[in-house]
């Protein structure tokens, strides 16, 4: 599973979410919507008419048509968190197996 965070360098909530991920040693891909036009276009396509708030954190995995993971598979988004609190982010990390429940305290 991959984590992608759409963010901007000036965004305090983005830095807070990044800090939580870093504290748990979780690898994530950071896409700055201000500094990278491609990231901005991806973000706008992703959110469509939805909220344009950042950070937006995607939990994704690759899946083949038969439901199995593999390199030739397509990316499937499991969840999108919009401006999550620390606890909401930690809960999602537990749900998707990045950290065990005991590590949340």
PDB file of C-alpha atoms in Angstrom:
ATOM      1  CA  UNK A   1       0.000   0.000   0.000  1.00  0.00           C
ATOM      2  CA  UNK A   2       1.159   3.528  -0.782  1.00  0.00           C
ATOM      3  CA  UNK A   3       0.446   6.822   0.941  1.00  0.00           C
ATOM      4  CA  UNK A   4       0.342  10.001  -1.125  1.00  0.00           C
ATOM      5  CA  UNK A   5      -0.114  13.389   0.494  1.00  0.00           C
ATOM      6  CA  UNK A   6      -1.196  16.406  -1.550  1.00  0.00           C
ATOM      7  CA  UNK A   7       0.124  19.437   0.278  1.00  0.00           C
ATOM      8  CA  UNK A   8       1.829  22.841   0.105  1.00  0.00           C
ATOM      9  CA  UNK A   9       4.913  24.115   1.910  1.00  0.00           C
ATOM     10  CA  UNK A  10       2.960  26.941   3.597  1.00  0.00           C
ATOM     11  CA  UNK A  11       0.249  24.634   4.982  1.00  0.00           C
ATOM     12  CA  UNK A  12       0.462  24.043   8.743  1.00  0.00           C
ATOM     13  CA  UNK A  13      -1.979  21.110   8.659  1.00  0.00           C
ATOM     14  CA  UNK A  14       0.151  19.505   5.942  1.00  0.00           C
ATOM     15  CA  UNK A  15       3.301  19.793   8.062  1.00  0.00           C
ATOM     16  CA  UNK A  16       1.417  18.397  11.077  1.00  0.00           C
ATOM     17  CA  UNK A  17       0.234  15.353   9.097  1.00  0.00           C
ATOM     18  CA  UNK A  18       3.711  14.817   7.648  1.00  0.00           C
ATOM     19  CA  UNK A  19       5.145  14.930  11.180  1.00  0.00           C
ATOM     20  CA  UNK A  20       2.741  12.195  12.330  1.00  0.00           C
ATOM     21  CA  UNK A  21       3.753   9.977   9.408  1.00  0.00           C
ATOM     22  CA  UNK A  22       7.448  10.633  10.079  1.00  0.00           C
ATOM     23  CA  UNK A  23       7.067   9.921  13.823  1.00  0.00           C
ATOM     24  CA  UNK A  24       5.813   6.436  12.954  1.00  0.00           C
ATOM     25  CA  UNK A  25       8.556   5.949  10.349  1.00  0.00           C
ATOM     26  CA  UNK A  26       6.042   5.674   7.520  1.00  0.00           C
ATOM     27  CA  UNK A  27       7.197   6.262   3.969  1.00  0.00           C
ATOM     28  CA  UNK A  28       4.944   8.511   1.920  1.00  0.00           C
ATOM     29  CA  UNK A  29       5.004  10.414  -1.337  1.00  0.00           C
ATOM     30  CA  UNK A  30       4.627  14.164  -0.967  1.00  0.00           C
ATOM     31  CA  UNK A  31       3.082  16.095  -3.870  1.00  0.00           C
ATOM     32  CA  UNK A  32       3.272  19.876  -3.474  1.00  0.00           C
ATOM     33  CA  UNK A  33       0.335  21.428  -5.326  1.00  0.00           C
ATOM     34  CA  UNK A  34       1.948  24.891  -5.273  1.00  0.00           C
ATOM     35  CA  UNK A  35       5.417  23.935  -6.477  1.00  0.00           C
ATOM     36  CA  UNK A  36       4.533  21.209  -8.995  1.00  0.00           C
ATOM     37  CA  UNK A  37       2.028  21.940 -11.809  1.00  0.00           C
ATOM     38  CA  UNK A  38       1.631  18.205 -12.493  1.00  0.00           C
ATOM     39  CA  UNK A  39       0.754  17.572  -8.838  1.00  0.00           C
ATOM     40  CA  UNK A  40      -1.763  20.419  -8.955  1.00  0.00           C
ATOM     41  CA  UNK A  41      -3.431  18.953 -12.059  1.00  0.00           C
ATOM     42  CA  UNK A  42      -3.568  15.478 -10.463  1.00  0.00           C
ATOM     43  CA  UNK A  43      -5.060  17.023  -7.325  1.00  0.00           C
ATOM     44  CA  UNK A  44      -7.728  18.961  -9.232  1.00  0.00           C
ATOM     45  CA  UNK A  45      -8.637  15.833 -11.219  1.00  0.00           C
ATOM     46  CA  UNK A  46      -8.811  13.816  -8.004  1.00  0.00           C
ATOM     47  CA  UNK A  47     -11.056  16.198  -6.077  1.00  0.00           C
ATOM     48  CA  UNK A  48     -13.264  17.301  -8.973  1.00  0.00           C
ATOM     49  CA  UNK A  49     -16.173  19.166  -7.412  1.00  0.00           C
ATOM     50  CA  UNK A  50     -15.186  18.004  -3.930  1.00  0.00           C
ATOM     51  CA  UNK A  51     -13.313  19.971  -1.285  1.00  0.00           C
ATOM     52  CA  UNK A  52     -10.049  21.543  -2.407  1.00  0.00           C
ATOM     53  CA  UNK A  53      -8.654  21.583   1.143  1.00  0.00           C
ATOM     54  CA  UNK A  54      -5.164  20.295   1.867  1.00  0.00           C
ATOM     55  CA  UNK A  55      -3.715  18.088   3.047  1.00  0.00           C
ATOM     56  CA  UNK A  56      -5.497  15.285   1.277  1.00  0.00           C
ATOM     57  CA  UNK A  57      -3.946  11.939   2.114  1.00  0.00           C
ATOM     58  CA  UNK A  58      -4.563   8.957  -0.143  1.00  0.00           C
ATOM     59  CA  UNK A  59      -4.186   5.331   0.884  1.00  0.00           C
ATOM     60  CA  UNK A  60      -3.740   3.307  -2.316  1.00  0.00           C
ATOM     61  CA  UNK A  61      -2.714  -0.143  -3.492  1.00  0.00           C
ATOM     62  CA  UNK A  62      -2.222  -1.876  -6.828  1.00  0.00           C
ATOM     63  CA  UNK A  63      -4.762  -4.490  -7.868  1.00  0.00           C
ATOM     64  CA  UNK A  64      -5.281  -6.651 -10.961  1.00  0.00           C
ATOM     65  CA  UNK A  65      -8.709  -7.359 -12.435  1.00  0.00           C
ATOM     66  CA  UNK A  66      -8.796 -10.601 -10.445  1.00  0.00           C
ATOM     67  CA  UNK A  67      -8.412  -8.663  -7.190  1.00  0.00           C
ATOM     68  CA  UNK A  68      -4.796  -9.652  -6.621  1.00  0.00           C
ATOM     69  CA  UNK A  69      -1.924  -7.241  -6.193  1.00  0.00           C
ATOM     70  CA  UNK A  70       0.833  -7.114  -8.781  1.00  0.00           C
ATOM     71  CA  UNK A  71       3.108  -4.865 -10.811  1.00  0.00           C
ATOM     72  CA  UNK A  72       0.845  -4.793 -13.874  1.00  0.00           C
ATOM     73  CA  UNK A  73      -2.133  -3.829 -11.773  1.00  0.00           C
ATOM     74  CA  UNK A  74      -3.935  -0.521 -11.588  1.00  0.00           C
ATOM     75  CA  UNK A  75      -3.888   1.799  -8.589  1.00  0.00           C
ATOM     76  CA  UNK A  76      -6.943   1.508  -6.345  1.00  0.00           C
ATOM     77  CA  UNK A  77      -7.699   4.216  -3.782  1.00  0.00           C
ATOM     78  CA  UNK A  78      -8.820   2.759  -0.458  1.00  0.00           C
ATOM     79  CA  UNK A  79      -9.367   6.029   1.384  1.00  0.00           C
ATOM     80  CA  UNK A  80      -8.886   9.769   1.101  1.00  0.00           C
ATOM     81  CA  UNK A  81      -8.477  11.777   4.280  1.00  0.00           C
ATOM     82  CA  UNK A  82      -9.171  15.509   3.988  1.00  0.00           C
ATOM     83  CA  UNK A  83      -7.475  17.670   6.631  1.00  0.00           C
ATOM     84  CA  UNK A  84      -7.410  14.818   9.149  1.00  0.00           C
ATOM     85  CA  UNK A  85      -6.771  15.379  12.836  1.00  0.00           C
ATOM     86  CA  UNK A  86      -3.794  13.511  14.256  1.00  0.00           C
ATOM     87  CA  UNK A  87      -6.141  10.905  15.740  1.00  0.00           C
ATOM     88  CA  UNK A  88      -8.005  10.429  12.435  1.00  0.00           C
ATOM     89  CA  UNK A  89      -4.696   9.898  10.642  1.00  0.00           C
ATOM     90  CA  UNK A  90      -3.430   7.473  13.294  1.00  0.00           C
ATOM     91  CA  UNK A  91      -6.713   5.559  13.109  1.00  0.00           C
ATOM     92  CA  UNK A  92      -6.352   5.215   9.323  1.00  0.00           C
ATOM     93  CA  UNK A  93      -2.742   4.068   9.753  1.00  0.00           C
ATOM     94  CA  UNK A  94      -4.012   1.364  12.111  1.00  0.00           C
ATOM     95  CA  UNK A  95      -6.868   0.382   9.795  1.00  0.00           C
ATOM     96  CA  UNK A  96      -4.521  -0.112   6.842  1.00  0.00           C
ATOM     97  CA  UNK A  97      -1.872  -1.951   8.858  1.00  0.00           C
ATOM     98  CA  UNK A  98       0.872   0.666   8.923  1.00  0.00           C
ATOM     99  CA  UNK A  99       0.968   0.653  12.731  1.00  0.00           C
ATOM    100  CA  UNK A 100      -0.514  -1.692  15.332  1.00  0.00           C
ATOM    101  CA  UNK A 101      -3.283  -0.358  17.572  1.00  0.00           C
ATOM    102  CA  UNK A 102      -0.966  -0.423  20.609  1.00  0.00           C
ATOM    103  CA  UNK A 103       1.318   2.222  19.043  1.00  0.00           C
ATOM    104  CA  UNK A 104      -1.380   4.901  19.022  1.00  0.00           C
ATOM    105  CA  UNK A 105      -0.983   6.063  22.612  1.00  0.00           C
TER     106      UNK A 105
END
